[in-house]
């Protein structure tokens, strides 16, 4: 039990805070209400993809998508994991060493965000598109076996990514787009399908992109990325920051993700080419990955189930899974003061 003097001091502090806040209470309430309104608006935006193929933007408070210009995405690639990957203590996050959310049934949408980004002061990409504030937000499917696009080719795996990438196509501007892969399609020397590019034994191609602002890493907690796939409809990637949204939709027919999607990885990693996002010491991220799926049962935290080849230098913390209207997983990743990135995680 606290002492009487301690209790009196606590009461005095409470009184002072009340008096200090009273003069600006209406302004503070308005700011809180506006923040809540922005959150609702973002939810509506991510829940309601653009009505047709193409590029779009929307601005708070309107939830109406406005047609935007689509631009061709350059032939850079955001890589799958390297075949030499090993997991466990001492690995950085990414290149396979990451959590994915796994569900019963089929996923139609994944939404990734960082509800807490603490002491994130700086970041740089040490390869790919190198430099400060160079990173990607990625939602990545699992590797799809036996898909129609692979057409019974042995070892072939389909894969799809939803990406936000600063300076990907033009310096000073970010690209929001989708990238598609046929892993091991050319293991026996066969050529990639028309319109696909070769990367070793793999094939890849991109959607067009919609331009969005370059966002410094210090605003990571305000960024949100979603990807959706609908059989016979469109696949859509949407990026929101504060009161603006950017989106592009393309036919689901490229790899047919809507029919086989049952696991998703979301994270912040290096900017293309297998690079690493290097955060400052003391950075801490709480990472949230939610899905719309044919089942709302409690999902799984799939360990060592990441599919991107890019990484960051953080340590994975434990992962917890929750049943909800949109089932989700939540996990931490951090770098202690003094560094030492690359620990293993675990599931709760």
PDB file of C-alpha atoms in Angstrom, residues 150-320:
ATOM      1  CA  UNK A 150       2.545 -24.425 -63.761  1.00  0.00           C
ATOM      2  CA  UNK A 151       0.752 -26.800 -66.140  1.00  0.00           C
ATOM      3  CA  UNK A 152       2.160 -29.979 -64.528  1.00  0.00           C
ATOM      4  CA  UNK A 153       5.780 -28.857 -64.949  1.00  0.00           C
ATOM      5  CA  UNK A 154       7.798 -30.736 -62.281  1.00  0.00           C
ATOM      6  CA  UNK A 155       8.958 -28.676 -59.287  1.00  0.00           C
ATOM      7  CA  UNK A 156       7.163 -25.545 -60.515  1.00  0.00           C
ATOM      8  CA  UNK A 157       5.737 -23.333 -57.748  1.00  0.00           C
ATOM      9  CA  UNK A 158       3.580 -20.236 -58.210  1.00  0.00           C
ATOM     10  CA  UNK A 159       4.150 -17.223 -55.964  1.00  0.00           C
ATOM     11  CA  UNK A 160       2.694 -13.715 -55.695  1.00  0.00           C
ATOM     12  CA  UNK A 161       3.864 -10.567 -53.898  1.00  0.00           C
ATOM     13  CA  UNK A 162       2.092  -7.293 -53.039  1.00  0.00           C
ATOM     14  CA  UNK A 163       4.672  -4.528 -52.665  1.00  0.00           C
ATOM     15  CA  UNK A 164       5.241  -0.913 -51.613  1.00  0.00           C
ATOM     16  CA  UNK A 165       8.749   0.192 -52.647  1.00  0.00           C
ATOM     17  CA  UNK A 166      10.310   3.685 -52.449  1.00  0.00           C
ATOM     18  CA  UNK A 167      12.294   4.756 -55.533  1.00  0.00           C
ATOM     19  CA  UNK A 168      11.572   1.442 -57.286  1.00  0.00           C
ATOM     20  CA  UNK A 169      10.861   2.972 -60.677  1.00  0.00           C
ATOM     21  CA  UNK A 170      11.597   6.697 -60.254  1.00  0.00           C
ATOM     22  CA  UNK A 171      13.806   8.481 -57.735  1.00  0.00           C
ATOM     23  CA  UNK A 172      11.691  10.471 -55.290  1.00  0.00           C
ATOM     24  CA  UNK A 173       8.541   8.401 -55.788  1.00  0.00           C
ATOM     25  CA  UNK A 174       7.409   4.989 -54.552  1.00  0.00           C
ATOM     26  CA  UNK A 175       5.774   2.191 -56.540  1.00  0.00           C
ATOM     27  CA  UNK A 176       2.794   0.117 -55.406  1.00  0.00           C
ATOM     28  CA  UNK A 177       2.517  -3.030 -57.506  1.00  0.00           C
ATOM     29  CA  UNK A 178       2.322  -6.824 -57.667  1.00  0.00           C
ATOM     30  CA  UNK A 179       5.061  -9.223 -58.670  1.00  0.00           C
ATOM     31  CA  UNK A 180       4.417 -12.775 -59.900  1.00  0.00           C
ATOM     32  CA  UNK A 181       6.793 -15.744 -59.943  1.00  0.00           C
ATOM     33  CA  UNK A 182       7.063 -19.239 -61.363  1.00  0.00           C
ATOM     34  CA  UNK A 183       9.700 -20.815 -59.136  1.00  0.00           C
ATOM     35  CA  UNK A 184      11.808 -23.579 -60.781  1.00  0.00           C
ATOM     36  CA  UNK A 185       9.769 -23.257 -63.999  1.00  0.00           C
ATOM     37  CA  UNK A 186      12.982 -23.403 -66.038  1.00  0.00           C
ATOM     38  CA  UNK A 187      14.869 -25.990 -63.975  1.00  0.00           C
ATOM     39  CA  UNK A 188      15.377 -28.088 -67.123  1.00  0.00           C
ATOM     40  CA  UNK A 189      16.331 -25.168 -69.362  1.00  0.00           C
ATOM     41  CA  UNK A 190      12.863 -24.437 -70.716  1.00  0.00           C
ATOM     42  CA  UNK A 191      12.087 -20.831 -71.629  1.00  0.00           C
ATOM     43  CA  UNK A 192       9.771 -18.673 -69.561  1.00  0.00           C
ATOM     44  CA  UNK A 193       6.254 -18.036 -70.902  1.00  0.00           C
ATOM     45  CA  UNK A 194       5.744 -15.039 -73.166  1.00  0.00           C
ATOM     46  CA  UNK A 195       5.785 -11.816 -71.171  1.00  0.00           C
ATOM     47  CA  UNK A 196       7.815 -13.326 -68.314  1.00  0.00           C
ATOM     48  CA  UNK A 197      11.473 -12.625 -67.540  1.00  0.00           C
ATOM     49  CA  UNK A 198      14.173 -15.065 -66.497  1.00  0.00           C
ATOM     50  CA  UNK A 199      15.906 -15.057 -63.101  1.00  0.00           C
ATOM     51  CA  UNK A 200      18.100 -18.154 -62.909  1.00  0.00           C
ATOM     52  CA  UNK A 201      15.769 -21.178 -63.135  1.00  0.00           C
ATOM     53  CA  UNK A 202      12.782 -18.986 -62.219  1.00  0.00           C
ATOM     54  CA  UNK A 203      10.414 -16.715 -64.150  1.00  0.00           C
ATOM     55  CA  UNK A 204       8.887 -13.445 -62.961  1.00  0.00           C
ATOM     56  CA  UNK A 205       6.800 -10.545 -64.194  1.00  0.00           C
ATOM     57  CA  UNK A 206       5.192  -7.427 -62.753  1.00  0.00           C
ATOM     58  CA  UNK A 207       1.888  -5.647 -62.848  1.00  0.00           C
ATOM     59  CA  UNK A 208       1.942  -1.966 -63.710  1.00  0.00           C
ATOM     60  CA  UNK A 209       2.450   0.307 -60.721  1.00  0.00           C
ATOM     61  CA  UNK A 210       0.679   3.279 -59.196  1.00  0.00           C
ATOM     62  CA  UNK A 211       2.871   6.067 -57.895  1.00  0.00           C
ATOM     63  CA  UNK A 212       2.830   6.893 -54.162  1.00  0.00           C
ATOM     64  CA  UNK A 213       5.003   9.107 -51.947  1.00  0.00           C
ATOM     65  CA  UNK A 214       8.372   8.025 -50.630  1.00  0.00           C
ATOM     66  CA  UNK A 215       7.737   7.618 -46.897  1.00  0.00           C
ATOM     67  CA  UNK A 216      10.597   7.876 -44.376  1.00  0.00           C
ATOM     68  CA  UNK A 217      11.000   4.912 -42.057  1.00  0.00           C
ATOM     69  CA  UNK A 218      10.090   7.110 -39.075  1.00  0.00           C
ATOM     70  CA  UNK A 219       6.471   6.983 -40.321  1.00  0.00           C
ATOM     71  CA  UNK A 220       6.373   3.184 -40.514  1.00  0.00           C
ATOM     72  CA  UNK A 221       3.678   2.967 -37.830  1.00  0.00           C
ATOM     73  CA  UNK A 222       1.313   4.993 -40.046  1.00  0.00           C
ATOM     74  CA  UNK A 223       1.695   2.757 -43.104  1.00  0.00           C
ATOM     75  CA  UNK A 224      -0.637  -0.098 -43.980  1.00  0.00           C
ATOM     76  CA  UNK A 225      -0.548  -2.530 -46.907  1.00  0.00           C
ATOM     77  CA  UNK A 226      -3.215  -4.926 -48.127  1.00  0.00           C
ATOM     78  CA  UNK A 227      -3.405  -7.479 -50.894  1.00  0.00           C
ATOM     79  CA  UNK A 228      -6.506  -9.251 -52.158  1.00  0.00           C
ATOM     80  CA  UNK A 229      -7.255 -11.955 -54.717  1.00  0.00           C
ATOM     81  CA  UNK A 230     -10.598 -13.041 -56.112  1.00  0.00           C
ATOM     82  CA  UNK A 231     -11.158 -16.041 -58.368  1.00  0.00           C
ATOM     83  CA  UNK A 232     -12.477 -14.814 -61.705  1.00  0.00           C
ATOM     84  CA  UNK A 233     -11.995 -11.218 -60.550  1.00  0.00           C
ATOM     85  CA  UNK A 234      -9.090  -8.961 -59.741  1.00  0.00           C
ATOM     86  CA  UNK A 235      -6.050  -9.012 -57.523  1.00  0.00           C
ATOM     87  CA  UNK A 236      -5.500  -5.696 -55.752  1.00  0.00           C
ATOM     88  CA  UNK A 237      -2.725  -4.109 -53.720  1.00  0.00           C
ATOM     89  CA  UNK A 238      -3.572  -1.048 -51.609  1.00  0.00           C
ATOM     90  CA  UNK A 239      -1.225   1.201 -49.640  1.00  0.00           C
ATOM     91  CA  UNK A 240      -2.445   3.795 -47.145  1.00  0.00           C
ATOM     92  CA  UNK A 241      -0.616   6.513 -45.270  1.00  0.00           C
ATOM     93  CA  UNK A 242      -2.635   8.871 -43.085  1.00  0.00           C
ATOM     94  CA  UNK A 243      -5.334  10.420 -45.252  1.00  0.00           C
ATOM     95  CA  UNK A 244      -4.255   9.050 -48.643  1.00  0.00           C
ATOM     96  CA  UNK A 245      -4.592   5.683 -50.371  1.00  0.00           C
ATOM     97  CA  UNK A 246      -3.074   4.242 -53.541  1.00  0.00           C
ATOM     98  CA  UNK A 247      -4.199   1.076 -55.296  1.00  0.00           C
ATOM     99  CA  UNK A 248      -3.770  -1.012 -58.423  1.00  0.00           C
ATOM    100  CA  UNK A 249      -5.898  -3.939 -59.614  1.00  0.00           C
ATOM    101  CA  UNK A 250      -5.131  -6.557 -62.261  1.00  0.00           C
ATOM    102  CA  UNK A 251      -6.782  -9.838 -63.315  1.00  0.00           C
ATOM    103  CA  UNK A 252      -6.363 -12.795 -60.955  1.00  0.00           C
ATOM    104  CA  UNK A 253      -5.488 -14.946 -63.958  1.00  0.00           C
ATOM    105  CA  UNK A 254      -1.724 -14.277 -63.838  1.00  0.00           C
ATOM    106  CA  UNK A 255      -1.023 -17.053 -61.278  1.00  0.00           C
ATOM    107  CA  UNK A 256      -4.599 -17.703 -60.101  1.00  0.00           C
ATOM    108  CA  UNK A 257      -3.779 -16.808 -56.482  1.00  0.00           C
ATOM    109  CA  UNK A 258      -7.429 -16.571 -55.449  1.00  0.00           C
ATOM    110  CA  UNK A 259      -7.882 -20.347 -55.709  1.00  0.00           C
ATOM    111  CA  UNK A 260      -4.870 -21.527 -53.653  1.00  0.00           C
ATOM    112  CA  UNK A 261      -3.891 -18.794 -51.171  1.00  0.00           C
ATOM    113  CA  UNK A 262      -3.766 -20.122 -47.599  1.00  0.00           C
ATOM    114  CA  UNK A 263      -0.728 -18.465 -45.983  1.00  0.00           C
ATOM    115  CA  UNK A 264       0.701 -14.929 -45.968  1.00  0.00           C
ATOM    116  CA  UNK A 265       3.914 -13.270 -44.854  1.00  0.00           C
ATOM    117  CA  UNK A 266       4.006  -9.520 -44.128  1.00  0.00           C
ATOM    118  CA  UNK A 267       7.053  -7.528 -43.131  1.00  0.00           C
ATOM    119  CA  UNK A 268       9.385  -4.605 -43.777  1.00  0.00           C
ATOM    120  CA  UNK A 269      12.586  -5.719 -45.491  1.00  0.00           C
ATOM    121  CA  UNK A 270      15.275  -4.484 -47.885  1.00  0.00           C
ATOM    122  CA  UNK A 271      14.455  -2.723 -51.128  1.00  0.00           C
ATOM    123  CA  UNK A 272      14.706  -5.404 -53.837  1.00  0.00           C
ATOM    124  CA  UNK A 273      17.440  -7.723 -55.018  1.00  0.00           C
ATOM    125  CA  UNK A 274      17.758  -9.792 -51.832  1.00  0.00           C
ATOM    126  CA  UNK A 275      18.848  -6.748 -49.797  1.00  0.00           C
ATOM    127  CA  UNK A 276      18.561  -6.099 -46.056  1.00  0.00           C
ATOM    128  CA  UNK A 277      16.765  -3.265 -44.233  1.00  0.00           C
ATOM    129  CA  UNK A 278      19.163  -2.212 -41.463  1.00  0.00           C
ATOM    130  CA  UNK A 279      17.436  -0.528 -38.497  1.00  0.00           C
ATOM    131  CA  UNK A 280      18.932   1.527 -35.691  1.00  0.00           C
ATOM    132  CA  UNK A 281      19.781  -0.077 -32.353  1.00  0.00           C
ATOM    133  CA  UNK A 282      16.794  -0.047 -30.011  1.00  0.00           C
ATOM    134  CA  UNK A 283      14.154  -0.206 -32.773  1.00  0.00           C
ATOM    135  CA  UNK A 284      11.021  -2.186 -31.835  1.00  0.00           C
ATOM    136  CA  UNK A 285       8.141  -3.238 -34.099  1.00  0.00           C
ATOM    137  CA  UNK A 286       4.866  -4.921 -33.237  1.00  0.00           C
ATOM    138  CA  UNK A 287       3.702  -6.558 -36.439  1.00  0.00           C
ATOM    139  CA  UNK A 288       0.072  -7.414 -37.239  1.00  0.00           C
ATOM    140  CA  UNK A 289      -1.060  -9.681 -40.092  1.00  0.00           C
ATOM    141  CA  UNK A 290      -4.835 -10.084 -40.552  1.00  0.00           C
ATOM    142  CA  UNK A 291      -6.767 -12.005 -43.192  1.00  0.00           C
ATOM    143  CA  UNK A 292     -10.192 -12.406 -44.689  1.00  0.00           C
ATOM    144  CA  UNK A 293     -10.641 -16.109 -45.275  1.00  0.00           C
ATOM    145  CA  UNK A 294     -13.306 -18.744 -45.772  1.00  0.00           C
ATOM    146  CA  UNK A 295     -12.825 -19.666 -42.099  1.00  0.00           C
ATOM    147  CA  UNK A 296     -12.660 -17.374 -39.056  1.00  0.00           C
ATOM    148  CA  UNK A 297     -11.117 -20.108 -36.877  1.00  0.00           C
ATOM    149  CA  UNK A 298      -7.949 -19.316 -34.970  1.00  0.00           C
ATOM    150  CA  UNK A 299      -5.096 -19.181 -37.508  1.00  0.00           C
ATOM    151  CA  UNK A 300      -1.588 -20.547 -37.109  1.00  0.00           C
ATOM    152  CA  UNK A 301       1.702 -18.750 -36.594  1.00  0.00           C
ATOM    153  CA  UNK A 302       3.715 -20.648 -39.189  1.00  0.00           C
ATOM    154  CA  UNK A 303       7.388 -20.650 -38.176  1.00  0.00           C
ATOM    155  CA  UNK A 304      10.197 -20.414 -40.757  1.00  0.00           C
ATOM    156  CA  UNK A 305       7.490 -19.857 -43.350  1.00  0.00           C
ATOM    157  CA  UNK A 306       8.565 -16.583 -44.951  1.00  0.00           C
ATOM    158  CA  UNK A 307       8.882 -16.610 -48.715  1.00  0.00           C
ATOM    159  CA  UNK A 308      10.710 -13.378 -49.558  1.00  0.00           C
ATOM    160  CA  UNK A 309      14.466 -13.284 -50.095  1.00  0.00           C
ATOM    161  CA  UNK A 310      14.827  -9.780 -48.645  1.00  0.00           C
ATOM    162  CA  UNK A 311      15.607  -9.377 -44.932  1.00  0.00           C
ATOM    163  CA  UNK A 312      15.881  -6.971 -42.014  1.00  0.00           C
ATOM    164  CA  UNK A 313      18.389  -7.009 -39.137  1.00  0.00           C
ATOM    165  CA  UNK A 314      15.851  -7.412 -36.316  1.00  0.00           C
ATOM    166  CA  UNK A 315      15.262 -10.282 -33.873  1.00  0.00           C
ATOM    167  CA  UNK A 316      11.953 -12.137 -34.064  1.00  0.00           C
ATOM    168  CA  UNK A 317       9.985 -12.308 -30.819  1.00  0.00           C
ATOM    169  CA  UNK A 318       7.164 -14.753 -30.025  1.00  0.00           C
ATOM    170  CA  UNK A 319       4.055 -14.928 -32.210  1.00  0.00           C
ATOM    171  CA  UNK A 320       0.441 -15.203 -31.032  1.00  0.00           C
TER     172      UNK A 320
END
